[in-house]
Coordinates of C-alpha atoms in Angstrom, one line a residue:
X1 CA 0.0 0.0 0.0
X2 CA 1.1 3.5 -0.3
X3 CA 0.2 6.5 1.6
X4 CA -1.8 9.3 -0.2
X5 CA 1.3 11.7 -0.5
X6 CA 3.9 8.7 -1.6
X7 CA 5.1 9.1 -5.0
X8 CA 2.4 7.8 -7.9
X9 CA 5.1 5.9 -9.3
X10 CA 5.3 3.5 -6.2
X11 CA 1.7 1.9 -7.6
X12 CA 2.8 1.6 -11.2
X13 CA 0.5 0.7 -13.8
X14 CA 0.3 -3.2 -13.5
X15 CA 1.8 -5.0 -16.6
X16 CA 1.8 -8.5 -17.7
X17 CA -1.4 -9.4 -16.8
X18 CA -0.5 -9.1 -13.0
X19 CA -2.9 -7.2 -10.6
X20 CA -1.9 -4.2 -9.4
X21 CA -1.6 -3.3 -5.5
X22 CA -4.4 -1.0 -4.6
X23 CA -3.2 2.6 -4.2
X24 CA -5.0 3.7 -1.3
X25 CA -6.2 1.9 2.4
X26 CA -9.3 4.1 3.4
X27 CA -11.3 3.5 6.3
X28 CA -14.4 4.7 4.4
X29 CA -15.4 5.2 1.2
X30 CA -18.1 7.9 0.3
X31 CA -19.9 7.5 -3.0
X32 CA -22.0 10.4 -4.4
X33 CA -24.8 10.1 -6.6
X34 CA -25.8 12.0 -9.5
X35 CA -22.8 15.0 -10.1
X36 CA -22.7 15.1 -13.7
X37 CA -25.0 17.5 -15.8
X38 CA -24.5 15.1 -18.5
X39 CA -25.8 12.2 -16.2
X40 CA -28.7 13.9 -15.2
X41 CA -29.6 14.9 -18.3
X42 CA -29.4 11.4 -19.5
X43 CA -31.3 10.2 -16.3
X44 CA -33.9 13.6 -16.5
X45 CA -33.4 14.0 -12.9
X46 CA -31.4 16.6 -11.3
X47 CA -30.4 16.8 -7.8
X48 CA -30.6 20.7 -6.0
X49 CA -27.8 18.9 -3.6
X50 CA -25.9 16.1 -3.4
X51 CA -26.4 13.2 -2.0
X52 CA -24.1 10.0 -0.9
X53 CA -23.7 6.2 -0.3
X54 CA -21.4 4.3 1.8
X55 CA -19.2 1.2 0.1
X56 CA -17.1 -0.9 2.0
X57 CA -13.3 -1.3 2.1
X58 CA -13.7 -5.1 1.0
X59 CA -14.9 -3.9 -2.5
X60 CA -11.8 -2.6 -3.2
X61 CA -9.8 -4.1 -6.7
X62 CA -6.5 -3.2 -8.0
X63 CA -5.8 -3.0 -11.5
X64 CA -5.8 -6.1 -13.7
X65 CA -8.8 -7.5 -11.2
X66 CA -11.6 -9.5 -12.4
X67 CA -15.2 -8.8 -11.5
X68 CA -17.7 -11.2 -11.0
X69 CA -21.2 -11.1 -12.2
X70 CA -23.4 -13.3 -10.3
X71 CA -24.8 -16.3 -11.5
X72 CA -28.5 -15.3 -12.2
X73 CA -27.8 -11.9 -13.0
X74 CA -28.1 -9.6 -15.8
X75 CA -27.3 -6.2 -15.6
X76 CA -23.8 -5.7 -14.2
X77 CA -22.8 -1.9 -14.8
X78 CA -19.5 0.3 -15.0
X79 CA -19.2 3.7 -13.5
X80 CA -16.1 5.4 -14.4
X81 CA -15.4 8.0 -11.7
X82 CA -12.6 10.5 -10.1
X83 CA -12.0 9.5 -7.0
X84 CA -10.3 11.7 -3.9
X85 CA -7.9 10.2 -1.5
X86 CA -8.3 12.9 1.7
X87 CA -4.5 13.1 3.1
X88 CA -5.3 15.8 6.2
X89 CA -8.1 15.6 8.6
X90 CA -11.3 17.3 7.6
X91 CA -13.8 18.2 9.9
X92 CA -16.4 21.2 9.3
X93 CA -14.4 22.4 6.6
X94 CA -14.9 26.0 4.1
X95 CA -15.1 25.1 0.2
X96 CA -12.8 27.1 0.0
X97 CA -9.9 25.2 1.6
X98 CA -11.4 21.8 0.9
X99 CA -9.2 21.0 -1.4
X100 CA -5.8 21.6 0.8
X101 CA -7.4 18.4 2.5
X102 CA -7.4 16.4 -0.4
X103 CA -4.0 14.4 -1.2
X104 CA -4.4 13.0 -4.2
X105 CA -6.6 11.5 -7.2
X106 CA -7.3 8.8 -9.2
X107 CA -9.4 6.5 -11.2
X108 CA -11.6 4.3 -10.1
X109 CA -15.5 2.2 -11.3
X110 CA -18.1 2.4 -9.3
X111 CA -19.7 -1.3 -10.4
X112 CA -22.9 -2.1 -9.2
X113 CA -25.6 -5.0 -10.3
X114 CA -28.6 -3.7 -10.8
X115 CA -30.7 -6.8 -10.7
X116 CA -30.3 -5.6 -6.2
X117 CA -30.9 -1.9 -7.0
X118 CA -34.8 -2.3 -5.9
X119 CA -33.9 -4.7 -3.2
X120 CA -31.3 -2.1 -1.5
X121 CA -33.6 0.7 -1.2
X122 CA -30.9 3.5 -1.8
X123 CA -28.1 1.6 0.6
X124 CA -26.8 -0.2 -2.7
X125 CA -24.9 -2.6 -0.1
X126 CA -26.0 -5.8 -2.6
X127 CA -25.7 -3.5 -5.7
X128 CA -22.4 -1.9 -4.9
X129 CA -20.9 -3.1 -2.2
X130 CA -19.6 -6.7 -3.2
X131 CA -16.2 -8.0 -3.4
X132 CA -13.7 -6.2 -5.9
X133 CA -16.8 -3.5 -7.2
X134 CA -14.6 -1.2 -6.2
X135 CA -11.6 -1.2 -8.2
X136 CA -9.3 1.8 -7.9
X137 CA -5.9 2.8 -9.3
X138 CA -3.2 2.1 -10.9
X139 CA -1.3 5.5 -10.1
X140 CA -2.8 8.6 -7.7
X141 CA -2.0 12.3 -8.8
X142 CA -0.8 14.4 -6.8
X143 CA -3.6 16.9 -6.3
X144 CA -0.9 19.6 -5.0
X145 CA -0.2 20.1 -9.0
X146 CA -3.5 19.8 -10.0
X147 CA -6.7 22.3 -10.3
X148 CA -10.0 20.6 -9.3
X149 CA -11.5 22.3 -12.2
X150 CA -9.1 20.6 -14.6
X151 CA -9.4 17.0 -14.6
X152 CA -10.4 14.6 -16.9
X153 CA -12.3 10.8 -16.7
X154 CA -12.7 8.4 -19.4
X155 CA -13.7 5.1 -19.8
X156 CA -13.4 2.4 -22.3
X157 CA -15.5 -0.9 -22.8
X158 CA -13.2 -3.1 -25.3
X159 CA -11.1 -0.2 -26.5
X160 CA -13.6 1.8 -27.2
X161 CA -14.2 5.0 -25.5
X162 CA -18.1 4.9 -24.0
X163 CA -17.4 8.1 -21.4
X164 CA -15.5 11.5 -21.2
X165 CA -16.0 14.3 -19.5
X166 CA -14.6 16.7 -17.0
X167 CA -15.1 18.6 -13.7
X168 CA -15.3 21.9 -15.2
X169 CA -18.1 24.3 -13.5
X170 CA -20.2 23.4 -16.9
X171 CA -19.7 19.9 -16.5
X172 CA -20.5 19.5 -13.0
X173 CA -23.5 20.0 -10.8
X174 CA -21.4 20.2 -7.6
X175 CA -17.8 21.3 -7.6
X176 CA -15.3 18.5 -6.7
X177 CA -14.5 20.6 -3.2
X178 CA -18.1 20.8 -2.5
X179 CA -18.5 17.3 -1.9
X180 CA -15.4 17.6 0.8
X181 CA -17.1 20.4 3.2
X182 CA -20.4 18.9 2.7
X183 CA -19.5 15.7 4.0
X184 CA -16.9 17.2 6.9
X185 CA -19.9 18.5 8.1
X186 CA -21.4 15.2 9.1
X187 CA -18.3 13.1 9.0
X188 CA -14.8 13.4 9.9
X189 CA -12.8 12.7 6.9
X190 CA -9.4 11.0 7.6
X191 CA -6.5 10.6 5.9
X192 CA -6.5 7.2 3.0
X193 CA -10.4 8.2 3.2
X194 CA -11.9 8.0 -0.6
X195 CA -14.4 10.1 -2.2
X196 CA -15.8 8.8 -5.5
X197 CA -17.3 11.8 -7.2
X198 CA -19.7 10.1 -9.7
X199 CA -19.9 9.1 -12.9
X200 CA -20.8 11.2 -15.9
X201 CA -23.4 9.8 -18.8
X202 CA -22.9 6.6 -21.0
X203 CA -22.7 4.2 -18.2
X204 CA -24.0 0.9 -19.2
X205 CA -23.9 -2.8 -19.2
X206 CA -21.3 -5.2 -19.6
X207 CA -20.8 -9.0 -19.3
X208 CA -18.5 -11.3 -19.3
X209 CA -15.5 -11.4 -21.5
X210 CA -15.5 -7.5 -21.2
X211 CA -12.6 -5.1 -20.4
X212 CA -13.3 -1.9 -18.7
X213 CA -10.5 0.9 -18.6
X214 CA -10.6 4.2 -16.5
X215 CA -8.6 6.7 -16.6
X216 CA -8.4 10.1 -15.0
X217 CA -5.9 12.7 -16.3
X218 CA -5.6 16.9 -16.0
X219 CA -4.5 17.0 -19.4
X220 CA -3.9 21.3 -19.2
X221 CA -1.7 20.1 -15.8
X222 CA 2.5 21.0 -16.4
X223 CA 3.8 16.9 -17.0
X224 CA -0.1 16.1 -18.1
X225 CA -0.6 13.7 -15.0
X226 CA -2.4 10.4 -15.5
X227 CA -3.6 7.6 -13.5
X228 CA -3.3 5.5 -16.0
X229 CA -5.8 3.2 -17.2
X230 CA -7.6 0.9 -14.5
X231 CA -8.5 -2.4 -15.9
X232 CA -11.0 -4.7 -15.0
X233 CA -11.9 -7.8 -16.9
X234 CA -15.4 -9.2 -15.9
X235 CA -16.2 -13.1 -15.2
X236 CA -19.0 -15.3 -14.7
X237 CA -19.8 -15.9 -11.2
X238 CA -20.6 -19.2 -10.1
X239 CA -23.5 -20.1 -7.1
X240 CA -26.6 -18.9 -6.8
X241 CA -28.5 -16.8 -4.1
X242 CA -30.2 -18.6 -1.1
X243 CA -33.7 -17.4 -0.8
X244 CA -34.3 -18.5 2.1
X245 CA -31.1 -15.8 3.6
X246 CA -32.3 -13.0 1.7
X247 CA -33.2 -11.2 -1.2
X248 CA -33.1 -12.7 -4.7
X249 CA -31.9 -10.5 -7.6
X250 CA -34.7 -9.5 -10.0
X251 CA -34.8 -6.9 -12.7
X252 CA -37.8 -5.0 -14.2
X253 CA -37.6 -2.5 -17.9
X254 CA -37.5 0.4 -15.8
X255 CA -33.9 -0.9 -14.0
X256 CA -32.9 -2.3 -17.5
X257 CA -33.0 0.8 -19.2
X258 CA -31.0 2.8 -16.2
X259 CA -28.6 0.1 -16.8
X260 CA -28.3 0.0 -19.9
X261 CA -28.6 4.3 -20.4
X262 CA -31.6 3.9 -22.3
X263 CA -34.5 1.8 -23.4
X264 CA -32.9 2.1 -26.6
X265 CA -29.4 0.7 -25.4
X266 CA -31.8 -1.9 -23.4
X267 CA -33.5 -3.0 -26.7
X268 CA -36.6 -2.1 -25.6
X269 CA -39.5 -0.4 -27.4
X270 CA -40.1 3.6 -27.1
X271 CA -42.7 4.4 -25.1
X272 CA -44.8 6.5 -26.9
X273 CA -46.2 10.2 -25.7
X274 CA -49.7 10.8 -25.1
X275 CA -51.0 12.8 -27.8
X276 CA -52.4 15.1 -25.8
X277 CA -49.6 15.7 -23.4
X278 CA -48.2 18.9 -22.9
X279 CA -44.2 20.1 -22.9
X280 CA -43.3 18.9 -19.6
X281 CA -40.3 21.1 -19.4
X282 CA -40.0 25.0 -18.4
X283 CA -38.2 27.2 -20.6
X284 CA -35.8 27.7 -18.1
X285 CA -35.3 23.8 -17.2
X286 CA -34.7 23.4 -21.3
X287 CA -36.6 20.4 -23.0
X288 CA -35.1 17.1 -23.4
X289 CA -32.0 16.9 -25.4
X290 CA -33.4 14.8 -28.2
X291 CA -37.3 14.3 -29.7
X292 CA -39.4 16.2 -31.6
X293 CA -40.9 19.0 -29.7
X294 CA -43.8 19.6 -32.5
X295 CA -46.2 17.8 -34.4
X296 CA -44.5 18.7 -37.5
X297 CA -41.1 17.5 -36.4
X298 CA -42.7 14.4 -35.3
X299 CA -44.3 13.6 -38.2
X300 CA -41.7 14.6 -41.1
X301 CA -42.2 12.8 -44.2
X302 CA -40.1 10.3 -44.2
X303 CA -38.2 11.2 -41.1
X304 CA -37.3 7.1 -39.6
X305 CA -35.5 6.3 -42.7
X306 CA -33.0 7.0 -45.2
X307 CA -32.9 7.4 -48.7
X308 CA -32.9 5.0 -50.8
X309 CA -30.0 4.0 -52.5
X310 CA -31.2 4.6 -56.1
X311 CA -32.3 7.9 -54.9
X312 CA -29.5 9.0 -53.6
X313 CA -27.4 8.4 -56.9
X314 CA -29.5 10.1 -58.7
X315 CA -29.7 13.4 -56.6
X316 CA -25.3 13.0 -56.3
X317 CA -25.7 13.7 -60.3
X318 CA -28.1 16.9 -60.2
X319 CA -26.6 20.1 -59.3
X320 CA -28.1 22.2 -56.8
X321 CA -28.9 25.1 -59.3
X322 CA -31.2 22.5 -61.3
X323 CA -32.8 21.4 -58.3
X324 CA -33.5 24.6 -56.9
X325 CA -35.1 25.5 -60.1
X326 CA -37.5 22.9 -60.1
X327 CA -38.9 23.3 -56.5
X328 CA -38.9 27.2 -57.3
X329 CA -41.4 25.8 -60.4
X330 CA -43.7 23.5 -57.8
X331 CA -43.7 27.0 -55.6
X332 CA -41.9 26.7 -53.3
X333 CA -38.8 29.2 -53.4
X334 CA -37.1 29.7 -49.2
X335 CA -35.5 26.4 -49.6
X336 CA -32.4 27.5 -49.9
X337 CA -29.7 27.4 -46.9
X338 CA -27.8 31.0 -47.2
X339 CA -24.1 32.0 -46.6
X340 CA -22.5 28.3 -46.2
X341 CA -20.3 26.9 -48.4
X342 CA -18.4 23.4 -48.6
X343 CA -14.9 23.2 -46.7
X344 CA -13.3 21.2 -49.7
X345 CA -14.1 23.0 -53.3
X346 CA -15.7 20.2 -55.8
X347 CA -18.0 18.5 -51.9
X348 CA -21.4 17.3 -52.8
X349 CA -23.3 16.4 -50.1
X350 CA -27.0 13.9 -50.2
X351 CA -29.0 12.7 -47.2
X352 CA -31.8 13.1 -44.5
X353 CA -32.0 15.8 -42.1
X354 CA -31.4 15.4 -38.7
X355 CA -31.7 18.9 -36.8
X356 CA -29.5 20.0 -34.0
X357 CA -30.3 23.5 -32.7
X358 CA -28.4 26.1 -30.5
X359 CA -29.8 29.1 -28.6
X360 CA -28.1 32.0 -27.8
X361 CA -25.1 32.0 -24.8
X362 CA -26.2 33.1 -21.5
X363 CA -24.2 31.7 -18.3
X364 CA -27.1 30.0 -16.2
X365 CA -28.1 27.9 -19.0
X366 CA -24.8 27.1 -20.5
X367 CA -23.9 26.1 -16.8
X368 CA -26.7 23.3 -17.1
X369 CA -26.9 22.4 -20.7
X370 CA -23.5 22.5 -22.4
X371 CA -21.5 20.5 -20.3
X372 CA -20.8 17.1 -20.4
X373 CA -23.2 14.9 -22.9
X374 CA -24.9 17.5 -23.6
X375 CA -27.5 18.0 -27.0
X376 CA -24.6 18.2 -29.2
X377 CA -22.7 15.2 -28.2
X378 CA -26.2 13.4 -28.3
X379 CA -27.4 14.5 -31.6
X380 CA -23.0 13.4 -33.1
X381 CA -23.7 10.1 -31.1
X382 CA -27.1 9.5 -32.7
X383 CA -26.9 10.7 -36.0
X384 CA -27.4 7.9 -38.5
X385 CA -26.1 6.4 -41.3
X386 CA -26.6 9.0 -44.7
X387 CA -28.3 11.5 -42.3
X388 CA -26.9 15.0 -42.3
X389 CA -26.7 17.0 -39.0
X390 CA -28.5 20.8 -39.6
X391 CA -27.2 22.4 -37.2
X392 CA -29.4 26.0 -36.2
X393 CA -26.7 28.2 -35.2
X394 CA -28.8 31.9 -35.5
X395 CA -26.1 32.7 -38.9
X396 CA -23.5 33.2 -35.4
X397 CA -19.7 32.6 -36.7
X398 CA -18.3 33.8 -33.9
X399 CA -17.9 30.3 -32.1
X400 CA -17.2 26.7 -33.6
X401 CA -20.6 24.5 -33.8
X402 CA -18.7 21.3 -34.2
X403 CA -14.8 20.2 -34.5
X404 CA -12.8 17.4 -35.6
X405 CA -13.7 15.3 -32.9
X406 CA -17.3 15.4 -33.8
X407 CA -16.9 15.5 -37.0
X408 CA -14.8 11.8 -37.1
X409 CA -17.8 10.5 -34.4
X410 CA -20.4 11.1 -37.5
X411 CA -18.2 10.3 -40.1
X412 CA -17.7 6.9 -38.0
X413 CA -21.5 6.5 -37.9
X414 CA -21.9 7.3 -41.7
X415 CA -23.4 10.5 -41.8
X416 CA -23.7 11.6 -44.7
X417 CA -22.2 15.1 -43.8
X418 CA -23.0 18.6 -41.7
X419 CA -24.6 22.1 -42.0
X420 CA -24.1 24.6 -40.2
X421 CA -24.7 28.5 -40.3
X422 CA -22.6 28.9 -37.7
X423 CA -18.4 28.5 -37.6
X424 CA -16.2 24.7 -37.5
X425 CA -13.4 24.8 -35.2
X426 CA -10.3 22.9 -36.2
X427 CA -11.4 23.7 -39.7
X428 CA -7.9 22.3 -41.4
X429 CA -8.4 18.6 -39.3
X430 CA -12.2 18.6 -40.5
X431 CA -11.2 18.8 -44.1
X432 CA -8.7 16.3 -44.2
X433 CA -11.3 13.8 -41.9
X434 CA -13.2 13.9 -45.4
X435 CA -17.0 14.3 -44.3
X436 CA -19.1 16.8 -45.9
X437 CA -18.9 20.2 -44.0
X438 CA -21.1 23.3 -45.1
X439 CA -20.3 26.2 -42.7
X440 CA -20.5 29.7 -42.5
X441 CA -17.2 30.2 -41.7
X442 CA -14.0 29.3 -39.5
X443 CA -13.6 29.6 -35.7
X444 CA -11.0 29.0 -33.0
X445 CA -13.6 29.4 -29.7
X446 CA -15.7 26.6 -28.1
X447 CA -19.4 26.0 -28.3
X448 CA -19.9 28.3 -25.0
X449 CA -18.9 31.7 -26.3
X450 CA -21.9 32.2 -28.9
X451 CA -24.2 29.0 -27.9
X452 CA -25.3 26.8 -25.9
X453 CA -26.4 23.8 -27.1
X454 CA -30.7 23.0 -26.5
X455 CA -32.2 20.5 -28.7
X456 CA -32.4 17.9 -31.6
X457 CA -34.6 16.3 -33.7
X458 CA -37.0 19.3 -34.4
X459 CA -37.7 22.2 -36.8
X460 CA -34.7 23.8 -37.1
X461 CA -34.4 27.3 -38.7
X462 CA -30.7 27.0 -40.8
X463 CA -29.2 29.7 -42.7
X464 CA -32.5 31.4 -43.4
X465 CA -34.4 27.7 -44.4
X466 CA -37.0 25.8 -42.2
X467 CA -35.8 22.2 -42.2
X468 CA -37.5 19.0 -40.6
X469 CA -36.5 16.1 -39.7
X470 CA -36.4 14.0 -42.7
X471 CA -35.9 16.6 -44.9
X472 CA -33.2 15.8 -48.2
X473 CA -30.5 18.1 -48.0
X474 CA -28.3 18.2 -51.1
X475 CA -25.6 20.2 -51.5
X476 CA -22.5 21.2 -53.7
X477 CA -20.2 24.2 -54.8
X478 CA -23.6 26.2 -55.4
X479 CA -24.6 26.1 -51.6
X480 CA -27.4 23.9 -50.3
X481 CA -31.0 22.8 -50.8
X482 CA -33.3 21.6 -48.8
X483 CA -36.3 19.2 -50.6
X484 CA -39.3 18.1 -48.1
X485 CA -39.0 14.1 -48.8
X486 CA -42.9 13.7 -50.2
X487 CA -41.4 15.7 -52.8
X488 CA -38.1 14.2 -54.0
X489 CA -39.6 12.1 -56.6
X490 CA -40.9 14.6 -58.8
X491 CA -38.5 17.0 -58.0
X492 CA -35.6 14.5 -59.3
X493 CA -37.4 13.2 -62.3
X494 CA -38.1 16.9 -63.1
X495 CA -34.9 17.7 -62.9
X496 CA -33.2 14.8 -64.6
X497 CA -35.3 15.7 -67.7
X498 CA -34.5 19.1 -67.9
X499 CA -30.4 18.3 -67.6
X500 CA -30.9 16.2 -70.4
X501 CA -32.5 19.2 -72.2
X502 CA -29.8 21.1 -71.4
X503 CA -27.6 19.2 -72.5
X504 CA -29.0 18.8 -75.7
X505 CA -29.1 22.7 -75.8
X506 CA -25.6 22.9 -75.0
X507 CA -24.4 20.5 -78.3
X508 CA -26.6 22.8 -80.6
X509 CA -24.8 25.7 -79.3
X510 CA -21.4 24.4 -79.8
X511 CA -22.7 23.9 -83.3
X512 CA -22.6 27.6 -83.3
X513 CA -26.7 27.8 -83.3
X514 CA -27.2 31.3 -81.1
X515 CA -29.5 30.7 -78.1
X516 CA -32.3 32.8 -79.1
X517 CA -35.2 30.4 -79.3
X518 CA -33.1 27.6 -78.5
X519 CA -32.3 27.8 -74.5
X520 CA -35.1 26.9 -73.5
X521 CA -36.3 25.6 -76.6
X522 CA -39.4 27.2 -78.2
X523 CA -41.0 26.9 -81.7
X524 CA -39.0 25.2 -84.3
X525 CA -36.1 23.9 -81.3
X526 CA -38.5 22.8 -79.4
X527 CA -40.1 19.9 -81.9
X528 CA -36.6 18.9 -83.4
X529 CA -35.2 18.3 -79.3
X530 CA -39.2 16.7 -78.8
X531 CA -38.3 14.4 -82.1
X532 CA -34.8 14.1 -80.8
X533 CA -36.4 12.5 -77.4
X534 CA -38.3 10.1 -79.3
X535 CA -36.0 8.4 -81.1
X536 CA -34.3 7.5 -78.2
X537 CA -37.5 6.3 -76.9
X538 CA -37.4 8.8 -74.1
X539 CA -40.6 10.8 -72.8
X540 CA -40.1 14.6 -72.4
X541 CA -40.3 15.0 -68.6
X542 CA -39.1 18.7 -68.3
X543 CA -38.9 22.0 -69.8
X544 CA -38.2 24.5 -67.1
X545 CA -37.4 27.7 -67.8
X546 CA -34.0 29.1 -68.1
X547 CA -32.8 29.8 -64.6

């Protein structure tokens, strides 16, 4: 064991398959709740205060540990967390010099089986508290060299990351000293006592044969100080509960699909609003992060699925300018998205709308909504495969909407691409990730100096163009268009006949015919091109006027 102000280097990232030692001895260990923004927005529950659980010192796993699941059970779930080692005595202690009281930090999962969340009753003793649940380590960072605002957790199912987020004042509900005071006032802290501050959203189920990696990390800190990754490889258990001792482990949707994150994740069905139901959020609470908020949102034409895949060829070979002029034709002429342009000259872009939308910056709501996983990250996660994210930035360019980081998440999901009226951050690294990017321009600040991040999945008002969900979007060097989808068969066969038109027009002009009469063609021009369809056994299906 080492003490919390030993070097992290004495607890050194196990190797070979070996477990590690466990970095800390604590006499207690204080779990809080809900502390993330992004959690409670995931869980639509937000606590005014904190609140805490007690795990014992017997859960505690070092590195390289396995986990049990036990026989009978289903839903065995990580919690990647930050956890405090307290190094001084803390006893009725100011938020302001919590944190002198704090020795060092690391990583640690907060497992727990929910199959004995009901059966606990909020002690999570059977849920939490079992053997190795705890596991904590490898390495503890010196929180003398560290700002409490500045850290960093992620966790990894299988190599791939499934949480990030930090303890900025955005990202969390409570800061990280809070929790220290709070609890000094009830408790005495000691020294080797650990804090673990909660987990922030995507939290969900594993089973066995999976690997789960935490790490914390203050990547801004001089020497960018890491824990290193805490692994824990999860195993069958073997035996089963005695009923006539206690409690058996039973699960229910509703505890799947906290397990899991959501029913989706749980594969359950969506539970479907009452049609009469009114917004159950204030303005000031924000609505939830995705779902239509309108009838017309909900029921886009088209709006579950993608194109299909004929479609989509064909629109890749009409130009926006042809397009245009044929939904201009059926009457309808504010369909265009204004002042964007593609981030690679020669970019066309095809697919189904799905809507992201921003409101304007102000502190209190940025402070709940754009942290962690917030509406952004949600919509980047969601986004399917040859959707295109609108994004409804208010024509602002003085922020970036989206980055490279997003922008590989929905190129990884195959989106089809993004608008934006706002401004891209990172612009050079989103060009060379290859996705379709229409923005308004380039911009080195975050999300939080222009916008804060609301909604998805509704009417969206981009770049002076209503678009739905489901809408086609179609774009190229002209700008972009948006088509509602009951009208993307006609449009498209209008517009395939009149490029064919043109470009009969444009081999009678080479021929040194002047355009008078001929573009479109009237009179004389227009029987030889009508006699000129025929015999290639091709009905006329446009003659729009020149544009």
């Amino acid at each position: 064991m080492t003490t919390p102000y030993e070097e992290p280097e004495r607890a050194a990232q196990n190797s070979g398959g070996e477990v590690a030692d466990v970095p800390v001895d604590p006499g207690k260990i204080i779990a809080v709740h809900v502390a993330y923004e992004s959690r409670a927005a995931q869980r639509g529950r937000r606590p005014a205060k904190p609140s805490y659980f007690i795990k014992p010192a017997s859960s505690l796993a070092g590195s390289g540990a396995t986990i049990e699941r036990p026989e009978g059970t289903e839903l065995l779930a990580f919690e990647g967390e930050i956890a405090l080692v307290i190094g001084r005595a803390a006893k009725n202690v100011s938020v302001e010099n919590a944190w002198s009281h704090v020795a060092s930090v690391t990583a640690s999962n907060d497992f727990g089986i929910y199959d004995y969340r009901a059966a606990d009753k909020g002690s999570n003793l059977r849920n939490k508290g079992r053997d190795g649940y705890t596991p904590v380590g490898p390495r503890l960072i010196d929180a003398r060299g560290v700002e409490p605002t500045e850290l960093r957790v992620r966790t990894w199912v299988n190599g791939s990351l499934a949480q990030e987020d930090g303890t900025s004042d955005e990202q969390l509900i409570f800061p990280l000293s809070q929790f220290v005071a709070d609890l000094s006032q009830h408790v005495t802290l000691e020294p080797g006592d650990v804090i673990l501050t909660g987990t922030p959203a995507g939290s969900s189920v594993v089973a066995p044969g999976d690997v789960v990696e935490v790490e914390v990390d203050a990547p801004n800190a001089p020497g960018t100080p890491s824990s290193g990754r805490l692994r824990t490889r999860v195993v069958e258990g073997s035996g089963r509960f005695d009923e006539s001792l206690g409690a058996l482990p039973a699960v229910d949707d509703k505890q799947r699909e906290e397990a899991w994150g959501s029913r989706e994740a749980a594969g359950l069905p969506a539970i479907a609003p009452a049609a009469d139901a009114a917004p159950a959020a204030s303005a000031d609470a924000g609505p939830a992060p995705t779902g239509p908020a309108s009838a017309d949102a909900a029921t886009a034409p088209g709006s579950p699925s993608a194109l299909p895949e004929d479609m989509r060829r064909r629109l890749l070979d009409l130009p926006t300018a042809g397009l245009s002029a044929q939904l201009r034709q059926r009457g309808l002429n504010q369909v265009s998205i204004e002042g964007v342009a593609p981030s690679q000259p020669g970019t066309k872009l095809v697919g189904v709308a799905k809507t992201l939308r921003f409101v304007p910056a102000r502190e209190d709501l940025f402070k709940k909504h754009g942290g962690g996983y917030n509406a952004q990250k949600q919509a980047f996660d969601a986004v399917g495969d040859g959707e295109v994210i609108v994004i409804e930035a208010r024509g602002e360019p003085g922020s970036g909407t989206l980055g490279d980081i997003l922008a590989l998440r929905a190129k990884s999901q195959g989106a089809a691409g993004v608008v934006t009226d706002g401004g891209v951050r990172d612009s050079a690294a989103v060009r060379d990730i290859g996705l379709p990017v229409f923005s308004s321009a380039s911009h080195p600040a975050v999300l939080g100096r222009k916008h804060v991040p609301w909604e998805a999945d509704v009417a969206v008002a981009c770049g002076n163009a209503t678009v739905l969900p489901g809408d086609v979007i179609v774009g190229d060097d002209d700008g972009v268009i948006v088509i509602p989808r009951d009208l993307v068969e006609d449009v498209v066969d209008g517009a395939e006949g009149k490029e064919t038109q043109d470009a009969w027009v444009a081999e009678r002009v080479a021929e040194g015919h002047p355009v008078d009469g001929l573009f479109p063609p009237v009179g004389r021009w227009k029987d030889e091109y009508e006699s000129w369809l025929a015999s290639r056994d091709q009905p006329s299906t446009g003659s729009g006027e020149n544009q």
